[in-house]
Structures are given as structure tokens and as C-alpha cells.
Amino acid sequence: PPMTHERNITRLDAFTYRKIIQDDPVMLIPVGAIEQHGPHMPLGVDMMLSTKMAELVAENINALVGPTITTGYKSQQRSGGGNHIIGSFGFDAATVIGICRTFVREFARHGLKRIAFINGHYENYQFIYEGVDLALRDLRGQSIPDVMLLSYWDFVTEEVISGLYPDGFPGWDVEHGGVMETSLMLEYFPDLVHMDRVMDLPAAALPPYDLLPVDPTLTPESGCLSSAKAASAEKGAILADSIVSGITDAIRGRFTM
Ligand code: ZN
Ligand code: MN
């Protein structure tokens, strides 16, 4: 097959793909969501960021990037504003679990031995975990791949956090549509961010419990849980470096490459 630097398998032909996987590359699977991110960013932020990060990590460790799981678990009020907001579009947990379970089984069938899920949507994590766990149970007695599961924000170092949030860090849950996501989008997809449309409202004051059905008045009118006013491309570059190098080191170390 022709030499290629393409790492996203959705853009590879099957002959090239089959040749590349004979060398046992790591398969990175980005997982995102479709949800509102205020008036200043698109619905696909979580799937775009996880895909972009996976592609950059893939270059560092000679990995492949599998199809992005574009839609995730329902936005929850205390971490994503809530699925009641039109624009957000969530799968039931069983669907997320089933998709992740299928992905692991299918890549195991292809002979892949090392898989890493790169999560970009807070609410997905436990359901990806469950899908992987059930897939490994399905595969018992066959060759079982090693699977890593991570959320990208867990690779932002304490040093970066204190530099970027001089007034105190609000926590990753209320970062929805805030400084981190907006800065990362300014770094990777500046054309899709409209800083003039940011609604500079106080961070959401959410109670330490959930309500079903939700009380819509608890979510700020922007749909964002904290203000993106302090976001910048410079912050985005610092965050992106910290995240991509952190994920690269973790996968390289664990999968001894
Ligand atoms: Zn998001
Ligand atoms: Mn999200």
C-alpha cells in the first residue's frame, strides 16, 4: 500500500488499514457529545476536541484513530447545563454502553491489542467504563485487548491550572462552555468560536443534589456553567500542550512503546 501519514481510519482504505494493524498500533477512540455550549460555540465541541487531541497524540505514538463516537450520554444540569436545553442531544446510558462495548469487540476481532478511549464529555465516563468491562467479559477465553480510558481534562497539570485560574479554579464540572473548553476551541477551531457572543454571567450556583425533572431556572441563561470571558488562544495553546503531552506520556508508558 502507499505510504501514508493519515492516522484516522475513517480516511484510510481497507487494504492500507489491514497492513498498518499488522504492526499492532494502539487504537485511539475519541468520545464526545452533541450539546449546547452557549451562544459562542457549536454543538460539537466535545467530539471535536476529543478527535483533535486523539489525532495529535496518534502522531506522537504512531497510533491510529478510530471513528469518533460523536454522541454521548445526556447532558446533566450540574456538569453540562442539562439535556432539557434544545440543542443538547443525548443517548440513554444503555446506548453509550452498547456502542463502546461493540467498538471494543470489533477492534478485538480486527486483532487490535491495545485500545485507548479519549473522552471529551464529562457525563460519558462511567458508561464507557461499563461498555469496556462488558466487552472484556464477552471476549473471555479469546485474546483480550488492553484498554485505557481517560478524560482529557485530567491531564491538565496543577501548574497550568494555577496559572490559568488566578482567581481560583471552579472545577471541571462547571467548566462547561467556560474558559477551558473555549480556550481549547480557540486553539484548534478558531473559526467556530465567537467571543463577541460570550454571555459573561456569574458561575452557576447549583445545589449539591440533582432534581428530576430538572428545575430549568438553576442553569444560567447562557447554558454555560461559568463565563468564557477570560478565554484566549494563548490559554488554549498552554492547555493543549499540557493535555496532548500528558496523554502521550501516559499511553506510551502504559503500553510500553
Ligand atoms: Zn463540552
Ligand atoms: Mn460535555
mmCIF file of C-alpha atoms and ligand atoms in Angstrom:
data_model
loop_
_atom_site.group_PDB
_atom_site.id
_atom_site.type_symbol
_atom_site.label_atom_id
_atom_site.label_comp_id
_atom_site.label_asym_id
_atom_site.label_seq_id
_atom_site.Cartn_x
_atom_site.Cartn_y
_atom_site.Cartn_z
ATOM 1 C CA PRO A 1 0.000 0.000 0.000
ATOM 2 C CA PRO A 2 1.067 3.624 -0.450
ATOM 3 C CA MET A 3 2.946 5.328 2.382
ATOM 4 C CA THR A 4 0.531 7.372 4.414
ATOM 5 C CA HIS A 5 0.635 9.724 7.372
ATOM 6 C CA GLU A 6 -3.103 9.519 7.723
ATOM 7 C CA ARG A 7 -3.982 8.149 11.148
ATOM 8 C CA ASN A 8 -7.763 8.446 11.200
ATOM 9 C CA ILE A 9 -9.028 5.101 9.935
ATOM 10 C CA THR A 10 -12.179 6.661 8.515
ATOM 11 C CA ARG A 11 -9.952 8.206 5.833
ATOM 12 C CA LEU A 12 -7.920 5.047 5.142
ATOM 13 C CA ASP A 13 -8.756 2.313 2.646
ATOM 14 C CA ALA A 14 -9.199 -1.220 3.994
ATOM 15 C CA PHE A 15 -6.039 -2.577 2.356
ATOM 16 C CA THR A 16 -3.854 0.102 3.941
ATOM 17 C CA TYR A 17 -5.652 -0.308 7.271
ATOM 18 C CA ARG A 18 -5.081 -4.076 7.313
ATOM 19 C CA LYS A 19 -1.412 -3.576 6.516
ATOM 20 C CA ILE A 20 -0.913 -0.973 9.277
ATOM 21 C CA ILE A 21 -2.622 -3.013 12.007
ATOM 22 C CA GLN A 22 -0.188 -5.897 11.417
ATOM 23 C CA ASP A 23 2.314 -3.741 13.367
ATOM 24 C CA ASP A 24 -0.001 -3.707 16.437
ATOM 25 C CA PRO A 25 -0.626 0.041 16.697
ATOM 26 C CA VAL A 26 -2.626 1.491 19.572
ATOM 27 C CA MET A 27 -6.190 2.366 18.506
ATOM 28 C CA LEU A 28 -7.417 5.654 19.993
ATOM 29 C CA ILE A 29 -11.190 6.113 20.139
ATOM 30 C CA PRO A 30 -12.417 9.684 20.684
ATOM 31 C CA VAL A 31 -15.741 10.026 22.504
ATOM 32 C CA GLY A 32 -17.742 13.243 22.515
ATOM 33 C CA ALA A 33 -21.242 14.609 22.747
ATOM 34 C CA ILE A 34 -23.686 16.821 20.915
ATOM 35 C CA GLU A 35 -24.753 19.518 23.338
ATOM 36 C CA GLN A 36 -25.277 23.226 23.612
ATOM 37 C CA HIS A 37 -22.206 25.251 24.566
ATOM 38 C CA GLY A 38 -23.772 28.668 24.922
ATOM 39 C CA PRO A 39 -24.185 31.261 22.179
ATOM 40 C CA HIS A 40 -20.477 31.378 21.352
ATOM 41 C CA MET A 41 -19.600 27.769 20.433
ATOM 42 C CA PRO A 42 -21.037 24.925 18.317
ATOM 43 C CA LEU A 43 -22.862 21.795 19.453
ATOM 44 C CA GLY A 44 -19.953 19.542 18.542
ATOM 45 C CA VAL A 45 -17.301 20.947 20.911
ATOM 46 C CA ASP A 46 -16.804 17.706 22.876
ATOM 47 C CA MET A 47 -16.486 15.466 19.805
ATOM 48 C CA MET A 48 -14.241 17.973 18.009
ATOM 49 C CA LEU A 49 -11.828 18.391 20.906
ATOM 50 C CA SER A 50 -11.528 14.679 21.673
ATOM 51 C CA THR A 51 -10.973 13.875 17.984
ATOM 52 C CA LYS A 52 -8.350 16.590 17.518
ATOM 53 C CA MET A 53 -6.463 15.541 20.665
ATOM 54 C CA ALA A 54 -6.569 11.873 19.635
ATOM 55 C CA GLU A 55 -5.135 12.781 16.206
ATOM 56 C CA LEU A 56 -2.292 14.782 17.786
ATOM 57 C CA VAL A 57 -1.493 12.019 20.301
ATOM 58 C CA ALA A 58 -1.631 9.494 17.444
ATOM 59 C CA GLU A 59 1.128 11.384 15.616
ATOM 60 C CA ASN A 60 3.356 11.192 18.712
ATOM 61 C CA ILE A 61 2.967 7.474 19.323
ATOM 62 C CA ASN A 62 2.274 6.241 15.794
ATOM 63 C CA ALA A 63 -1.254 5.204 16.768
ATOM 64 C CA LEU A 64 -4.451 5.027 14.749
ATOM 65 C CA VAL A 65 -7.626 6.971 15.474
ATOM 66 C CA GLY A 66 -10.886 5.040 15.278
ATOM 67 C CA PRO A 67 -14.271 6.506 14.378
ATOM 68 C CA THR A 68 -15.319 9.226 16.811
ATOM 69 C CA ILE A 69 -18.272 8.305 18.993
ATOM 70 C CA THR A 70 -19.883 11.652 18.313
ATOM 71 C CA THR A 71 -22.890 11.450 20.600
ATOM 72 C CA GLY A 72 -22.616 10.778 24.311
ATOM 73 C CA TYR A 73 -24.703 10.408 27.427
ATOM 74 C CA LYS A 74 -27.295 13.056 28.251
ATOM 75 C CA SER A 75 -26.037 16.424 29.399
ATOM 76 C CA GLN A 76 -26.649 16.747 33.126
ATOM 77 C CA GLN A 77 -27.561 20.024 34.752
ATOM 78 C CA ARG A 78 -24.641 20.121 37.179
ATOM 79 C CA SER A 79 -22.000 19.397 34.531
ATOM 80 C CA GLY A 80 -23.435 20.386 31.133
ATOM 81 C CA GLY A 81 -26.403 22.637 31.777
ATOM 82 C CA GLY A 82 -28.938 19.834 31.303
ATOM 83 C CA ASN A 83 -30.466 17.812 28.493
ATOM 84 C CA HIS A 84 -33.668 19.860 28.654
ATOM 85 C CA ILE A 85 -31.960 22.636 26.686
ATOM 86 C CA ILE A 86 -32.754 22.464 22.985
ATOM 87 C CA GLY A 87 -29.539 21.777 21.080
ATOM 88 C CA SER A 88 -28.310 19.162 23.531
ATOM 89 C CA PHE A 89 -28.900 15.663 22.235
ATOM 90 C CA GLY A 90 -28.129 12.707 24.458
ATOM 91 C CA PHE A 91 -28.140 8.943 24.257
ATOM 92 C CA ASP A 92 -29.553 6.762 27.027
ATOM 93 C CA ALA A 93 -26.819 5.106 29.103
ATOM 94 C CA ALA A 94 -27.574 1.678 27.623
ATOM 95 C CA THR A 95 -26.873 3.065 24.153
ATOM 96 C CA VAL A 96 -23.493 4.544 25.145
ATOM 97 C CA ILE A 97 -22.570 1.292 26.901
ATOM 98 C CA GLY A 98 -23.639 -0.754 23.872
ATOM 99 C CA ILE A 99 -21.666 1.374 21.416
ATOM 100 C CA CYS A 100 -18.467 1.251 23.478
ATOM 101 C CA ARG A 101 -18.904 -2.492 24.048
ATOM 102 C CA THR A 102 -19.285 -3.018 20.298
ATOM 103 C CA PHE A 103 -16.249 -0.883 19.463
ATOM 104 C CA VAL A 104 -14.010 -2.961 21.760
ATOM 105 C CA ARG A 105 -15.370 -6.250 20.409
ATOM 106 C CA GLU A 106 -14.996 -5.130 16.775
ATOM 107 C CA PHE A 107 -11.431 -3.887 17.182
ATOM 108 C CA ALA A 108 -10.566 -7.097 19.070
ATOM 109 C CA ARG A 109 -11.971 -9.020 16.088
ATOM 110 C CA HIS A 110 -9.640 -6.995 13.842
ATOM 111 C CA GLY A 111 -6.762 -8.167 16.016
ATOM 112 C CA LEU A 112 -6.044 -4.868 17.785
ATOM 113 C CA LYS A 113 -4.302 -5.490 21.128
ATOM 114 C CA ARG A 114 -4.235 -2.002 22.671
ATOM 115 C CA ILE A 115 -7.125 0.433 22.714
ATOM 116 C CA ALA A 116 -7.481 3.817 24.440
ATOM 117 C CA PHE A 117 -10.711 5.817 24.773
ATOM 118 C CA ILE A 118 -10.127 9.588 24.759
ATOM 119 C CA ASN A 119 -13.206 11.067 26.426
ATOM 120 C CA GLY A 120 -14.271 14.675 25.887
ATOM 121 C CA HIS A 121 -17.672 14.747 27.649
ATOM 122 C CA TYR A 122 -17.894 14.677 31.437
ATOM 123 C CA GLU A 123 -21.065 12.555 31.661
ATOM 124 C CA ASN A 124 -19.765 9.708 29.486
ATOM 125 C CA TYR A 125 -17.071 8.273 31.682
ATOM 126 C CA GLN A 126 -18.778 5.549 33.713
ATOM 127 C CA PHE A 127 -20.748 4.320 30.715
ATOM 128 C CA ILE A 128 -17.616 3.950 28.583
ATOM 129 C CA TYR A 129 -16.097 2.055 31.513
ATOM 130 C CA GLU A 130 -19.097 -0.252 31.669
ATOM 131 C CA GLY A 131 -19.041 -0.870 27.899
ATOM 132 C CA VAL A 132 -15.367 -1.836 28.032
ATOM 133 C CA ASP A 133 -15.903 -4.067 31.046
ATOM 134 C CA LEU A 134 -18.769 -5.921 29.380
ATOM 135 C CA ALA A 135 -16.768 -6.295 26.152
ATOM 136 C CA LEU A 136 -13.899 -7.923 28.028
ATOM 137 C CA ARG A 137 -16.439 -10.296 29.583
ATOM 138 C CA ASP A 138 -17.791 -11.072 26.085
ATOM 139 C CA LEU A 139 -14.242 -11.829 24.937
ATOM 140 C CA ARG A 140 -13.358 -14.144 27.828
ATOM 141 C CA GLY A 141 -11.415 -17.109 26.510
ATOM 142 C CA GLN A 142 -10.351 -15.173 23.410
ATOM 143 C CA SER A 143 -7.486 -12.744 23.063
ATOM 144 C CA ILE A 144 -8.430 -9.772 25.234
ATOM 145 C CA PRO A 145 -7.093 -6.305 24.311
ATOM 146 C CA ASP A 146 -5.623 -3.973 26.914
ATOM 147 C CA VAL A 147 -7.853 -0.926 27.198
ATOM 148 C CA MET A 148 -7.138 2.504 28.694
ATOM 149 C CA LEU A 149 -9.873 5.010 29.454
ATOM 150 C CA LEU A 150 -9.218 8.673 30.151
ATOM 151 C CA SER A 151 -10.848 12.096 30.102
ATOM 152 C CA TYR A 152 -8.597 14.760 28.608
ATOM 153 C CA TRP A 153 -9.020 17.412 31.357
ATOM 154 C CA ASP A 154 -7.427 15.055 33.874
ATOM 155 C CA PHE A 155 -4.131 15.744 32.077
ATOM 156 C CA VAL A 156 -4.106 19.475 32.784
ATOM 157 C CA THR A 157 -1.373 19.870 35.410
ATOM 158 C CA GLU A 158 -1.792 21.713 38.726
ATOM 159 C CA GLU A 159 0.796 24.199 37.487
ATOM 160 C CA VAL A 160 -1.264 25.008 34.395
ATOM 161 C CA ILE A 161 -4.444 25.289 36.474
ATOM 162 C CA SER A 162 -2.942 27.802 38.904
ATOM 163 C CA GLY A 163 -1.510 29.825 36.006
ATOM 164 C CA LEU A 164 -4.791 29.943 34.082
ATOM 165 C CA TYR A 165 -7.165 30.460 37.010
ATOM 166 C CA PRO A 166 -5.511 33.107 39.221
ATOM 167 C CA ASP A 167 -8.850 33.764 40.989
ATOM 168 C CA GLY A 168 -9.345 30.095 41.861
ATOM 169 C CA PHE A 169 -10.285 27.030 39.872
ATOM 170 C CA PRO A 170 -14.060 26.373 39.731
ATOM 171 C CA GLY A 171 -13.785 22.593 38.999
ATOM 172 C CA TRP A 172 -14.063 20.678 35.730
ATOM 173 C CA ASP A 173 -17.791 20.034 36.110
ATOM 174 C CA VAL A 174 -18.708 23.740 35.894
ATOM 175 C CA GLU A 175 -16.150 24.327 33.140
ATOM 176 C CA HIS A 176 -18.914 23.554 30.639
ATOM 177 C CA GLY A 177 -18.695 26.270 27.968
ATOM 178 C CA GLY A 178 -16.212 28.127 30.178
ATOM 179 C CA VAL A 179 -12.560 29.144 29.996
ATOM 180 C CA MET A 180 -11.058 25.716 29.311
ATOM 181 C CA GLU A 181 -13.316 24.497 26.509
ATOM 182 C CA THR A 182 -13.475 27.919 24.881
ATOM 183 C CA SER A 183 -9.689 28.406 25.007
ATOM 184 C CA LEU A 184 -9.104 24.942 23.538
ATOM 185 C CA MET A 185 -11.579 25.685 20.745
ATOM 186 C CA LEU A 186 -9.753 28.992 20.080
ATOM 187 C CA GLU A 187 -6.549 26.972 19.726
ATOM 188 C CA TYR A 188 -7.903 24.241 17.444
ATOM 189 C CA PHE A 189 -11.019 25.640 15.724
ATOM 190 C CA PRO A 190 -10.871 29.467 15.988
ATOM 191 C CA ASP A 191 -13.360 29.955 13.150
ATOM 192 C CA LEU A 192 -16.050 28.222 15.215
ATOM 193 C CA VAL A 193 -15.737 30.462 18.293
ATOM 194 C CA HIS A 194 -17.488 33.838 18.573
ATOM 195 C CA MET A 195 -16.055 35.677 21.564
ATOM 196 C CA ASP A 196 -18.323 38.673 20.882
ATOM 197 C CA ARG A 197 -21.280 36.426 21.717
ATOM 198 C CA VAL A 198 -19.982 35.219 25.122
ATOM 199 C CA MET A 199 -22.521 35.877 27.893
ATOM 200 C CA ASP A 200 -20.431 36.990 30.858
ATOM 201 C CA LEU A 201 -22.591 35.686 33.704
ATOM 202 C CA PRO A 202 -21.587 34.550 37.213
ATOM 203 C CA ALA A 203 -20.749 30.843 37.546
ATOM 204 C CA ALA A 204 -23.796 28.644 38.168
ATOM 205 C CA ALA A 205 -24.689 28.278 41.846
ATOM 206 C CA LEU A 206 -26.003 24.736 41.715
ATOM 207 C CA PRO A 207 -27.152 22.810 44.794
ATOM 208 C CA PRO A 208 -25.260 19.666 45.878
ATOM 209 C CA TYR A 209 -28.027 17.402 44.535
ATOM 210 C CA ASP A 210 -29.898 16.646 41.304
ATOM 211 C CA LEU A 211 -33.573 17.219 40.552
ATOM 212 C CA LEU A 212 -35.650 15.148 38.093
ATOM 213 C CA PRO A 213 -37.317 16.687 36.239
ATOM 214 C CA VAL A 214 -34.793 19.495 36.283
ATOM 215 C CA ASP A 215 -35.560 22.968 37.534
ATOM 216 C CA PRO A 216 -34.523 24.921 34.398
ATOM 217 C CA THR A 217 -34.043 28.138 36.375
ATOM 218 C CA LEU A 218 -30.917 26.665 38.000
ATOM 219 C CA THR A 219 -28.984 26.734 34.695
ATOM 220 C CA PRO A 220 -27.677 30.187 33.743
ATOM 221 C CA GLU A 221 -29.426 31.731 30.751
ATOM 222 C CA SER A 222 -26.261 31.280 28.665
ATOM 223 C CA GLY A 223 -26.381 27.500 29.059
ATOM 224 C CA CYS A 224 -22.755 27.726 30.219
ATOM 225 C CA LEU A 225 -21.943 26.929 33.843
ATOM 226 C CA SER A 226 -19.156 29.510 34.056
ATOM 227 C CA SER A 227 -18.131 32.510 31.987
ATOM 228 C CA ALA A 228 -15.820 32.140 28.987
ATOM 229 C CA LYS A 229 -14.884 35.823 29.062
ATOM 230 C CA ALA A 230 -11.315 35.107 30.195
ATOM 231 C CA ALA A 231 -10.753 32.504 27.445
ATOM 232 C CA SER A 232 -7.956 33.118 24.943
ATOM 233 C CA ALA A 233 -5.987 31.370 22.224
ATOM 234 C CA GLU A 234 -2.845 31.743 24.390
ATOM 235 C CA LYS A 235 -4.516 29.823 27.225
ATOM 236 C CA GLY A 236 -5.723 27.298 24.680
ATOM 237 C CA ALA A 237 -2.177 26.651 23.471
ATOM 238 C CA ILE A 238 -0.932 26.102 27.052
ATOM 239 C CA LEU A 239 -3.837 23.759 27.843
ATOM 240 C CA ALA A 240 -3.453 21.862 24.576
ATOM 241 C CA ASP A 241 0.284 21.300 25.125
ATOM 242 C CA SER A 242 -0.250 20.087 28.660
ATOM 243 C CA ILE A 243 -3.041 17.715 27.629
ATOM 244 C CA VAL A 244 -1.508 16.249 24.476
ATOM 245 C CA SER A 245 1.891 15.666 26.086
ATOM 246 C CA GLY A 246 0.287 14.237 29.230
ATOM 247 C CA ILE A 247 -1.872 11.769 27.308
ATOM 248 C CA THR A 248 1.059 10.862 25.053
ATOM 249 C CA ASP A 249 3.264 10.056 28.073
ATOM 250 C CA ALA A 250 0.531 8.071 29.816
ATOM 251 C CA ILE A 251 -0.244 5.856 26.824
ATOM 252 C CA ARG A 252 3.392 5.461 25.858
ATOM 253 C CA GLY A 253 4.270 4.487 29.437
ATOM 254 C CA ARG A 254 1.398 2.083 29.976
ATOM 255 C CA PHE A 255 1.638 0.428 26.603
ATOM 256 C CA THR A 256 5.484 0.470 26.728
ATOM 257 C CA MET A 257 6.233 1.920 23.336
HETATM 258 ZN ZN ZN B 1 -18.285 20.420 26.300
HETATM 259 MN MN MN B 2 -19.871 17.892 27.532
#
